[in-house]
Coordinates of C-alpha atoms and ligand atoms in Angstrom, one line a residue:
M125 CA 64.0 151.9 45.1
T126 CA 64.5 148.3 44.0
D127 CA 66.3 145.7 46.1
K128 CA 69.1 145.7 43.6
E129 CA 69.5 149.5 43.9
F130 CA 69.5 149.3 47.6
A131 CA 72.2 146.6 47.5
E132 CA 74.3 148.9 45.3
F133 CA 73.7 151.8 47.7
L134 CA 74.9 149.7 50.7
F135 CA 77.8 148.0 48.9
P136 CA 79.1 150.2 46.1
N137 CA 82.1 148.8 44.2
I138 CA 81.6 145.3 45.6
P139 CA 81.7 142.7 42.9
D140 CA 78.9 140.3 42.1
I141 CA 79.2 136.9 43.8
S142 CA 79.8 135.3 40.4
Y143 CA 83.2 136.8 40.5
Y144 CA 84.1 134.7 43.6
E145 CA 82.2 131.7 42.5
E146 CA 84.5 131.6 39.4
K147 CA 87.6 132.5 41.3
Y148 CA 87.2 129.6 43.7
P149 CA 86.1 126.6 41.6
R150 CA 84.5 123.6 43.2
R151 CA 86.9 120.9 44.3
H152 CA 86.4 117.4 43.0
M153 CA 87.2 115.2 45.8
N154 CA 85.5 111.9 45.0
G155 CA 84.4 111.3 48.5
A156 CA 87.6 112.5 50.2
I157 CA 87.1 114.8 53.2
V158 CA 88.0 118.5 53.0
T159 CA 88.0 119.9 56.5
R160 CA 89.7 122.6 58.5
C161 CA 90.9 123.9 61.8
A162 CA 89.4 127.4 62.3
P163 CA 90.9 128.8 65.4
S164 CA 90.6 132.3 66.7
P165 CA 94.0 133.8 67.3
T166 CA 94.0 133.5 71.1
G167 CA 97.7 132.7 71.2
F168 CA 97.6 129.1 72.4
V169 CA 96.2 125.8 71.5
H170 CA 94.3 124.1 74.3
M171 CA 93.5 120.4 74.5
G172 CA 90.0 121.0 73.1
S173 CA 91.4 122.6 69.9
L174 CA 94.1 120.0 69.7
Y175 CA 91.5 117.2 70.0
Q176 CA 89.4 118.9 67.2
G177 CA 92.5 119.2 65.1
F178 CA 93.4 115.6 65.7
V179 CA 90.1 114.3 64.5
A180 CA 90.1 116.7 61.6
K181 CA 93.6 115.6 60.6
Q182 CA 92.8 111.9 60.8
M183 CA 89.6 112.1 58.9
A184 CA 91.2 114.2 56.1
R185 CA 94.3 112.0 55.9
Q186 CA 92.7 108.6 56.0
T187 CA 90.4 109.6 53.1
G188 CA 93.2 111.2 51.1
G189 CA 91.5 114.6 51.6
I190 CA 92.6 118.0 52.6
L191 CA 93.1 119.7 55.9
F192 CA 93.5 123.5 55.8
L193 CA 94.0 126.2 58.4
R194 CA 91.7 129.2 58.5
I195 CA 92.3 132.0 61.1
E196 CA 89.0 133.4 62.4
D197 CA 90.0 136.9 63.6
T198 CA 86.7 138.7 63.2
D199 CA 86.4 139.2 66.9
H200 CA 89.1 141.8 67.6
K201 CA 88.4 141.8 71.4
R202 CA 89.6 138.2 71.7
E203 CA 92.9 138.7 69.9
V204 CA 96.3 138.6 71.4
E205 CA 99.5 139.8 69.9
D206 CA 101.3 137.0 68.1
G207 CA 98.2 134.9 68.7
V208 CA 98.4 133.3 65.3
K209 CA 102.0 132.2 65.7
G210 CA 101.2 130.5 69.0
I211 CA 98.4 128.6 67.4
V212 CA 100.3 127.5 64.4
E213 CA 103.2 126.4 66.5
G214 CA 101.0 124.5 69.0
F215 CA 99.4 122.5 66.1
R216 CA 102.8 121.9 64.5
Q217 CA 104.3 120.5 67.7
Y218 CA 101.5 117.9 67.9
G219 CA 101.9 116.8 64.3
I220 CA 98.9 118.7 62.9
T221 CA 100.1 120.0 59.7
F222 CA 98.1 121.6 57.0
D223 CA 97.8 121.1 53.2
E224 CA 96.8 124.7 52.7
G225 CA 95.9 127.7 54.7
Y226 CA 97.2 130.6 56.6
G227 CA 100.9 130.9 56.3
I228 CA 101.0 128.0 53.8
G229 CA 99.1 129.2 50.8
G230 CA 96.6 127.5 48.5
N231 CA 94.0 128.4 45.9
Y232 CA 91.2 129.3 48.2
G233 CA 92.8 132.1 50.2
P234 CA 93.1 134.5 51.8
Y235 CA 92.8 132.1 54.8
I236 CA 92.4 134.8 57.4
Q237 CA 89.0 136.3 57.8
S238 CA 90.1 139.9 58.3
E239 CA 91.4 139.9 54.7
R240 CA 88.2 138.6 53.3
G241 CA 86.1 141.7 53.9
D242 CA 85.0 142.2 50.3
I243 CA 84.1 138.6 49.9
Y244 CA 81.6 138.7 52.8
K245 CA 80.2 142.0 51.6
A246 CA 79.6 140.5 48.1
Y247 CA 77.5 137.8 49.6
I248 CA 75.6 140.2 51.8
K249 CA 75.0 142.4 48.8
Y250 CA 73.6 139.4 47.1
L251 CA 71.3 138.7 50.0
V252 CA 70.1 142.4 50.0
S253 CA 69.5 142.2 46.3
K254 CA 67.1 139.3 47.0
N255 CA 65.6 141.1 50.0
L256 CA 67.1 138.5 52.3
A257 CA 69.2 140.9 54.4
Y258 CA 68.6 144.4 55.8
P259 CA 70.3 147.1 57.9
C260 CA 69.4 147.4 61.5
F261 CA 69.9 150.5 63.5
C262 CA 68.8 149.2 66.9
S263 CA 71.3 150.3 69.6
E264 CA 72.8 147.9 72.1
E265 CA 70.6 149.5 74.8
E266 CA 67.4 148.8 72.8
I267 CA 68.4 145.2 72.2
D268 CA 69.2 144.9 75.9
E269 CA 65.9 146.4 76.9
N270 CA 64.0 143.9 74.6
R271 CA 66.0 141.0 76.1
K272 CA 64.9 142.1 79.6
I273 CA 61.3 142.2 78.6
Q274 CA 61.6 138.8 76.9
E275 CA 63.1 137.3 80.0
A276 CA 60.4 138.8 82.2
T277 CA 57.6 137.6 80.0
K278 CA 59.4 134.2 79.4
E279 CA 59.5 134.7 75.6
R280 CA 62.2 133.3 73.4
L281 CA 65.2 135.6 73.4
G282 CA 66.4 137.2 70.2
Y283 CA 65.6 139.4 67.3
Y284 CA 62.6 137.9 65.5
G285 CA 59.0 138.5 64.8
R286 CA 57.6 141.6 66.5
W287 CA 61.0 142.2 68.1
A288 CA 62.7 142.6 64.8
T289 CA 61.7 146.3 64.4
C290 CA 64.1 147.2 61.6
R291 CA 62.9 144.4 59.5
S292 CA 60.0 146.4 58.2
M293 CA 61.8 149.7 57.8
S294 CA 61.5 151.1 54.3
K295 CA 64.6 151.2 52.2
E296 CA 64.2 154.9 51.8
E297 CA 64.3 155.4 55.6
A298 CA 67.3 153.2 55.9
V299 CA 69.1 155.2 53.2
R300 CA 68.3 158.4 55.0
R301 CA 69.6 157.2 58.3
I302 CA 72.7 155.8 56.8
Q303 CA 73.3 159.1 55.0
N304 CA 72.8 160.8 58.4
G305 CA 75.8 158.8 59.6
E306 CA 73.9 156.4 61.9
A307 CA 75.7 153.2 62.9
Y308 CA 74.1 149.9 61.7
V309 CA 74.6 146.2 61.4
M310 CA 73.3 143.9 58.7
R311 CA 70.8 141.2 59.6
L312 CA 69.5 138.2 57.8
R313 CA 65.9 138.4 56.8
S314 CA 65.0 134.9 58.1
Q315 CA 62.4 133.0 56.1
G316 CA 61.9 130.3 58.7
D317 CA 59.1 129.4 61.0
F318 CA 60.0 128.3 64.5
R319 CA 57.1 125.9 64.7
N320 CA 58.5 123.8 61.9
K321 CA 60.8 121.0 63.1
H322 CA 63.4 119.1 61.1
I323 CA 65.9 116.4 61.6
Y324 CA 69.5 116.9 60.9
H325 CA 71.9 114.0 60.8
D326 CA 75.1 115.0 62.5
A327 CA 78.0 112.7 61.6
I328 CA 78.9 112.2 65.3
K329 CA 75.7 112.9 67.2
G330 CA 73.3 111.2 64.8
D331 CA 69.8 112.6 64.3
L332 CA 69.2 116.0 65.9
E333 CA 65.8 117.6 65.9
Y334 CA 65.8 121.3 65.4
P335 CA 63.3 124.1 64.9
E336 CA 63.6 126.2 61.7
N337 CA 65.4 129.4 62.4
D338 CA 63.4 132.5 62.5
M339 CA 66.0 134.8 64.1
D340 CA 67.2 137.8 62.1
I341 CA 70.7 137.2 63.2
V342 CA 73.5 139.8 62.7
I343 CA 75.6 138.9 59.7
L344 CA 77.8 142.0 59.4
K345 CA 78.8 143.9 62.5
S346 CA 78.9 147.7 62.7
D347 CA 82.7 147.5 62.4
G348 CA 82.3 146.0 58.9
L349 CA 83.4 142.5 60.0
P350 CA 81.1 139.5 59.6
T351 CA 79.9 137.4 62.5
Y352 CA 81.1 133.9 62.9
H353 CA 77.9 132.5 61.5
F354 CA 78.1 134.4 58.3
A355 CA 81.8 134.0 57.8
H356 CA 81.5 130.3 58.4
A357 CA 78.9 129.9 55.7
V358 CA 80.7 131.9 53.1
D359 CA 84.2 130.5 53.9
D360 CA 83.3 126.9 54.1
H361 CA 81.3 127.2 50.9
L362 CA 84.0 128.9 48.9
M363 CA 86.8 126.8 50.4
G364 CA 85.1 123.6 49.5
T365 CA 84.8 122.2 53.0
T366 CA 83.0 118.9 52.9
H367 CA 82.9 118.3 56.7
V368 CA 82.7 120.9 59.4
I369 CA 84.2 119.2 62.5
R370 CA 83.8 121.5 65.4
G371 CA 83.0 121.7 69.1
D372 CA 79.4 120.9 70.1
E373 CA 78.9 124.3 71.6
W374 CA 77.9 125.2 68.1
V375 CA 75.0 122.7 67.9
S376 CA 72.6 125.3 69.1
S377 CA 73.4 127.7 66.2
L378 CA 73.1 124.9 63.6
P379 CA 69.6 126.2 62.6
Y380 CA 71.2 129.6 61.7
H381 CA 73.8 127.9 59.7
L382 CA 71.5 125.7 57.8
E383 CA 69.3 128.6 56.9
L384 CA 72.3 130.7 55.8
F385 CA 73.4 128.0 53.5
Q386 CA 70.0 127.6 52.1
L387 CA 69.3 131.3 51.5
L388 CA 72.8 131.8 50.0
G389 CA 72.1 128.9 47.6
F390 CA 75.0 126.9 48.9
E391 CA 75.1 123.2 49.5
A392 CA 75.5 122.7 53.3
P393 CA 78.6 120.7 54.5
Q394 CA 78.3 117.6 56.6
Y395 CA 78.5 118.7 60.3
A396 CA 80.3 116.6 62.9
H397 CA 80.0 118.1 66.4
I398 CA 82.6 116.9 68.8
A399 CA 81.7 116.2 72.4
P400 CA 83.6 118.3 74.9
L401 CA 86.4 117.0 77.0
T402 CA 85.2 116.3 80.5
K403 CA 86.6 115.3 83.9
K404 CA 85.4 114.2 87.3
D405 CA 85.4 117.3 89.5
E406 CA 87.7 116.7 92.5
E407 CA 85.4 118.5 94.9
T408 CA 81.9 117.5 93.8
G409 CA 82.6 114.2 92.1
N410 CA 80.4 115.3 89.2
I411 CA 81.5 115.0 85.6
R412 CA 82.0 118.4 84.1
K413 CA 83.6 120.1 81.1
L414 CA 87.3 120.9 81.4
S415 CA 87.6 124.5 82.3
K416 CA 90.4 126.9 81.3
R417 CA 90.1 128.5 84.7
K418 CA 90.2 125.4 86.9
D419 CA 92.1 122.8 84.9
P420 CA 95.8 123.3 84.1
E421 CA 95.6 120.1 82.0
L422 CA 93.6 121.9 79.4
A423 CA 96.7 123.9 78.4
V424 CA 98.9 122.0 76.0
R425 CA 101.9 123.5 77.8
Y426 CA 101.0 121.4 80.8
Y427 CA 102.1 118.2 78.9
H428 CA 105.2 119.8 77.6
E429 CA 106.2 120.7 81.2
A430 CA 105.2 117.4 82.6
G431 CA 107.3 115.6 80.0
I432 CA 104.5 113.7 78.4
P433 CA 105.7 113.1 74.8
V434 CA 103.7 114.4 71.9
G435 CA 103.3 110.8 70.6
A436 CA 101.7 109.7 73.9
V437 CA 99.3 112.6 73.9
N438 CA 98.3 111.7 70.3
L439 CA 97.8 108.1 71.3
F440 CA 95.6 109.2 74.1
L441 CA 93.6 111.5 71.8
A442 CA 93.1 108.4 69.6
T443 CA 91.7 106.5 72.5
I444 CA 89.3 109.3 73.2
A445 CA 88.3 109.8 69.6
N446 CA 87.1 106.3 68.9
S447 CA 85.8 103.8 71.4
N448 CA 87.2 100.8 69.5
F449 CA 90.7 102.3 69.1
E450 CA 92.1 101.0 72.4
E451 CA 91.1 97.4 71.7
W452 CA 92.8 97.6 68.3
Y453 CA 95.9 99.2 69.8
L454 CA 96.4 96.6 72.5
Q455 CA 96.6 94.1 69.7
N456 CA 98.9 96.4 67.6
E457 CA 101.1 98.2 70.2
D458 CA 104.0 98.5 67.8
R459 CA 101.9 100.2 65.1
S460 CA 101.1 103.9 64.7
Y461 CA 97.6 105.2 65.5
T462 CA 97.6 106.5 62.0
D463 CA 97.2 102.9 60.8
F464 CA 93.8 102.7 62.5
T465 CA 90.7 103.8 60.5
F466 CA 88.7 106.3 62.6
S467 CA 85.0 106.7 62.1
F468 CA 82.6 109.5 63.1
D469 CA 80.1 107.1 64.4
K470 CA 82.5 105.6 67.0
M471 CA 83.1 109.1 68.4
P472 CA 81.7 110.0 71.8
V473 CA 78.4 111.8 71.7
G474 CA 78.0 113.2 75.2
G475 CA 81.3 114.0 76.8
S476 CA 84.8 112.5 76.4
L477 CA 86.4 111.7 79.7
F478 CA 89.8 113.2 79.8
D479 CA 91.4 111.1 82.5
L480 CA 95.0 111.9 83.4
S481 CA 95.7 108.5 84.9
K482 CA 94.6 107.0 81.6
L483 CA 97.0 109.3 79.8
E484 CA 99.7 108.0 82.1
S485 CA 99.1 104.4 81.3
V486 CA 98.9 105.2 77.5
S487 CA 102.2 107.0 77.9
R488 CA 103.9 104.0 79.5
I489 CA 102.9 101.9 76.6
Y490 CA 104.1 104.6 74.2
F491 CA 107.5 104.8 76.0
S492 CA 107.9 101.1 76.1
H493 CA 108.0 100.9 72.3
L494 CA 110.5 103.6 71.8
K495 CA 114.0 102.6 70.8
A496 CA 116.8 103.3 73.4
R497 CA 118.3 105.9 71.1
D498 CA 115.0 107.7 70.8
V499 CA 114.5 107.7 74.5
Y500 CA 117.9 109.2 74.8
Q501 CA 117.3 111.9 72.2
E502 CA 113.9 112.9 73.6
A503 CA 115.2 112.9 77.2
L504 CA 118.0 115.1 76.0
M505 CA 115.6 117.6 74.6
Y506 CA 113.4 117.6 77.7
T507 CA 116.2 117.9 80.2
H508 CA 117.8 120.7 78.2
E509 CA 114.8 122.7 79.1
Y510 CA 113.8 121.4 82.5
D511 CA 116.7 119.6 84.2
Q512 CA 120.1 121.0 83.5
E513 CA 122.0 118.6 85.8
F514 CA 120.6 115.5 84.2
Y515 CA 121.0 117.0 80.8
E516 CA 124.7 117.3 81.4
L517 CA 125.0 113.7 82.6
L518 CA 123.2 112.5 79.5
Q519 CA 125.5 114.5 77.3
K520 CA 128.6 113.3 79.1
Y521 CA 127.6 109.6 78.8
P522 CA 125.7 109.1 75.6
D523 CA 126.6 105.5 74.8
Y524 CA 126.3 104.4 78.4
S525 CA 122.9 106.0 78.7
I526 CA 121.7 104.5 75.5
S527 CA 122.9 101.0 76.7
L528 CA 121.1 101.7 80.0
F529 CA 117.8 102.6 78.3
H530 CA 118.3 99.6 76.0
I531 CA 117.9 97.1 78.9
E532 CA 114.6 95.2 78.5
R533 CA 113.7 97.5 75.6
E534 CA 113.4 96.6 71.9
V535 CA 112.2 93.2 73.0
E536 CA 108.9 91.4 72.8
R537 CA 107.6 92.5 76.2
P538 CA 109.4 95.8 77.0
R539 CA 109.4 97.3 80.4
K540 CA 106.7 99.8 81.1
D541 CA 108.4 101.8 83.8
I542 CA 108.5 105.2 82.2
A543 CA 105.5 107.4 81.7
S544 CA 107.2 110.8 81.3
Y545 CA 110.7 112.3 80.7
P546 CA 111.2 113.1 84.4
D547 CA 110.5 109.4 85.1
I548 CA 113.8 108.6 83.3
R549 CA 115.8 110.3 86.0
K550 CA 113.5 108.9 88.8
E551 CA 114.1 105.4 87.4
F552 CA 117.7 105.5 86.6
W553 CA 119.4 108.2 88.7
Y554 CA 121.4 105.5 90.6
M555 CA 123.2 104.5 87.5
Y556 CA 125.1 107.8 87.4
D557 CA 127.8 108.1 90.1
E558 CA 127.5 111.9 90.1
L559 CA 124.0 111.5 91.5
F560 CA 124.7 108.4 93.5
F561 CA 127.7 109.5 95.5
T562 CA 126.5 113.0 96.1
K563 CA 123.6 111.7 98.2
E564 CA 124.5 111.8 101.9
N565 CA 123.8 108.1 102.2
P566 CA 122.1 106.5 99.2
Y567 CA 121.2 103.5 101.3
A568 CA 119.5 105.5 104.0
D569 CA 116.0 104.1 103.1
C570 CA 117.1 100.6 102.4
K571 CA 116.4 97.5 104.5
I572 CA 119.3 96.3 106.8
Y573 CA 120.9 93.2 105.4
P574 CA 122.7 91.2 108.2
E575 CA 124.3 89.0 105.5
K576 CA 125.8 91.9 103.6
Q577 CA 129.4 90.9 104.3
L578 CA 128.9 88.0 102.1
L579 CA 129.0 90.3 99.1
M580 CA 132.6 91.1 99.8
E581 CA 133.6 87.5 99.5
Y582 CA 131.4 87.2 96.4
F583 CA 133.2 90.0 94.7
E584 CA 136.6 88.9 95.8
T585 CA 136.3 85.3 94.8
I586 CA 133.4 84.8 92.3
Y587 CA 132.3 87.8 90.4
D588 CA 133.8 87.9 86.9
E589 CA 132.7 90.7 84.6
T590 CA 133.5 88.6 81.5
D591 CA 131.0 85.9 82.4
P592 CA 127.9 85.7 80.2
Q593 CA 124.5 85.9 82.0
D594 CA 123.9 82.2 82.3
V595 CA 127.4 81.5 83.7
W596 CA 127.1 84.5 86.0
F597 CA 123.8 83.2 87.4
D598 CA 125.1 79.6 87.7
K599 CA 128.0 81.0 89.8
V600 CA 125.6 83.0 92.0
K601 CA 123.7 79.8 92.6
T602 CA 126.7 77.7 93.4
F603 CA 128.1 80.4 95.7
T604 CA 124.9 80.9 97.6
G605 CA 124.3 77.2 97.8
N606 CA 127.7 76.7 99.3
H607 CA 126.8 79.3 101.9
G608 CA 123.6 77.7 103.1
Y609 CA 121.1 79.3 100.8
A610 CA 118.3 77.3 99.2
L611 CA 118.5 77.1 95.4
N612 CA 114.8 77.3 94.8
R613 CA 111.7 78.5 96.4
K614 CA 110.2 75.1 96.9
D615 CA 113.1 73.8 99.0
Y616 CA 113.1 76.9 101.0
K617 CA 109.3 76.9 101.6
Q618 CA 109.4 73.3 102.8
N619 CA 112.1 73.8 105.3
P620 CA 112.9 77.5 105.9
D621 CA 114.8 76.9 109.1
A622 CA 117.4 74.8 107.3
Y623 CA 118.6 77.7 105.1
R624 CA 120.0 81.2 105.5
G625 CA 117.6 82.3 102.8
Q626 CA 117.2 81.6 99.2
V627 CA 119.1 82.7 96.0
S628 CA 116.6 85.5 95.4
D629 CA 117.5 87.0 98.9
F630 CA 121.1 87.1 97.9
C631 CA 120.2 88.7 94.6
E632 CA 118.1 91.3 96.3
M633 CA 120.9 92.2 98.5
L634 CA 123.2 92.5 95.5
R635 CA 120.6 94.6 93.6
V636 CA 120.2 96.9 96.6
M637 CA 123.9 97.3 96.9
A638 CA 124.3 98.2 93.2
T639 CA 121.1 100.3 92.8
T640 CA 119.5 101.0 96.2
K641 CA 116.4 99.4 94.7
T642 CA 114.7 96.1 95.3
I643 CA 113.1 96.4 91.9
S644 CA 115.1 97.3 88.8
P645 CA 115.7 96.4 85.2
N646 CA 117.7 93.2 84.6
L647 CA 120.3 92.9 87.3
Y648 CA 123.0 91.3 85.2
D649 CA 122.8 94.1 82.7
L650 CA 123.1 96.7 85.3
L651 CA 126.1 95.0 86.9
Q652 CA 127.7 94.9 83.5
L653 CA 127.1 98.5 82.9
L654 CA 128.4 99.6 86.3
G655 CA 131.5 97.4 86.0
R656 CA 133.7 96.0 88.7
D657 CA 135.4 99.1 89.9
R658 CA 132.3 101.2 90.3
L659 CA 130.5 98.2 92.0
L660 CA 133.4 97.9 94.5
K661 CA 133.1 101.6 95.4
R662 CA 129.4 101.1 96.0
L663 CA 130.1 98.0 98.1
E664 CA 132.4 99.9 100.3
L665 CA 129.7 102.4 101.1
F666 CA 127.1 99.6 101.5
L667 CA 129.2 97.8 104.0
K668 CA 129.8 100.8 106.2
Ligands
LIG747 N1 86.6 130.0 65.4 C1 85.6 129.0 65.9 C2 86.1 128.6 67.2 O1 87.2 128.9 67.6 C3 85.7 127.8 65.0 C4 84.5 126.9 65.0 C5 84.5 126.1 63.7 O2 85.4 125.2 63.6 O3 83.7 126.4 62.9 O4 85.3 128.1 68.0

C-alpha cells in the first residue's frame, strides 16, 4: 500500500489541499499586520484575553492591517452555552472590534473551528500522503503507563522515540485495526532531533533558544477534531495571519508549531508571546500570575461593577503594554492612547504588574479629561444599573448636574477627584438636597465653629447671588476684615493673637456650612449652584 493509498483510505472524499490553497488566496499586506483573537468559547473575557486583544488591535490598526476573530471550539469539554456571545460582547464593550471573523464574515471563513473539519482533514491527508502523519491506537491507559515510567526513570515525557510505538506500525495493520472499529488518533511523524538547538526571534521576548521537536504530537483527536497545535498551524496559514500574538503559556509548544509549519510547507508567522498579568500576593508578598480562582480583578465584570470606565481600563492596558507609554501620555493627557505608536520590543518580557492602585490613578486622569456632559451620561448609565436612588436624582436634575460636574473641568488643570462612577456620588452627594436633608445630621462629623453665627450676618447683609466671583470674594474679605479677621496669611502668622482668624477660616466655615466638607470644588461655583434659598435652609440647620 502506498502512502497516497493509505491517505485515501483514512480520508476518503476529502479534497486535495490545492483546493483550499486556491480558495483562500494569500493576502498582500505590504508589511501591515494581520492578527487575530482566538478565544475558546468559555463565556467571558478575562483581563488576560482583553490585554491580548488590546495589543492585537493596536498592532493591527496602527499598521493599517486586519484584526479578525476566530473561535477555537475544538475542546468541547471547556465550552459553555452561549459562550461565544459572552466573548464577543466582552470584546465589543472594550472597543475591540474585528474587521472579519466569526459573526462578521470575511473571505477566510468559516471562522469557527468546529466548522472547519474537512479543511483540517485535508491537511492531515496531505501529511499522511507524505508519510508525515500516522494513526495511533494507544489507549489513554497505555499513555499514562508510559508517562509513569518516564517520570520514574526521569526521562522526557511524551510520545517520541522508543515510546512512539505506533510510529512503526505497518499501514496494513493500521488498516486492519481501523476496519475492526478500533479508536485512534492521528499523530505527526516528527522529523526533528531533540539534540539540535535553534534560536527563534520572538517579537516580544527576543531570542529564544529551543530544541527541535521530536514529539509525535496528536494532531487529530479520536473525536475527529484537531488539537490546538494543528488547527493553529492550518488556520493561521490559510487565514493569512502575519503575527500570532498570544499568551506566553504557549512558548513551550513553539517547537511543535515551528515543525508543523515546516512539514506542512507553510511560512511560519511571526510569534509575539505576551507576558502574563501578575500581582503581588497579599499573603506571601511574592509576585505571581493573576489567578481566576483567587483574583476577582481578573474578571472584566469586576471593572464594570466597580464603575471603572472602559476608557480608563484601556488607558491602563496601554501603560502595561508599552513601558514608554506613560511618559508620552503625561505629556499628552488630552489625546487618545490610539495616537501612540506601540511597539513589540517595548512590551514586558517577564510579567506585567497589574496594580489596581495604578489603575485608579490612571482612571482619575481619564475622568479629569471627560466633558461634564459625558460624565453625566456615563454616570447615568452606571447608576441605572447600580444606584437607583442617585440615578433618579441625576435624571431629575440634568442641567444642574452637568453644571456641577463642569466645575473645574474642561480647563487646563482639571480636578482629579473621581476615579470611578461611585466616586461621583461620594464626591457630590451634598449638592442634592434629597441626600443632604435626609441625613439625620449632615454636620455630625464636622468641626465645631464657635464663630458660626457670623454666617447669619454675612447672608443677611453681604451675600448677593448676582455678584461675580471677584466681587464676591472682595466682599468676603471686607466683611471678615471688618470683623477682626486677618486678610492674609502673613499678617496672621506675624501676630495671631491680634485676629479672630484669617479669611480662609471664614471661607472654610462657609464651605462646611454649604457642603459639610473642608475640601470641595470651587466654593463660589457651589454657592451659585445651591442658590440663596437652599443655602439659608442649610444655614438654619448648621446654626442649630
Ligand atoms: N484558543 C487559544 C487560547 O484561548 C488561543 C491561543 C492563540 O491565540 O493562538 O489560549
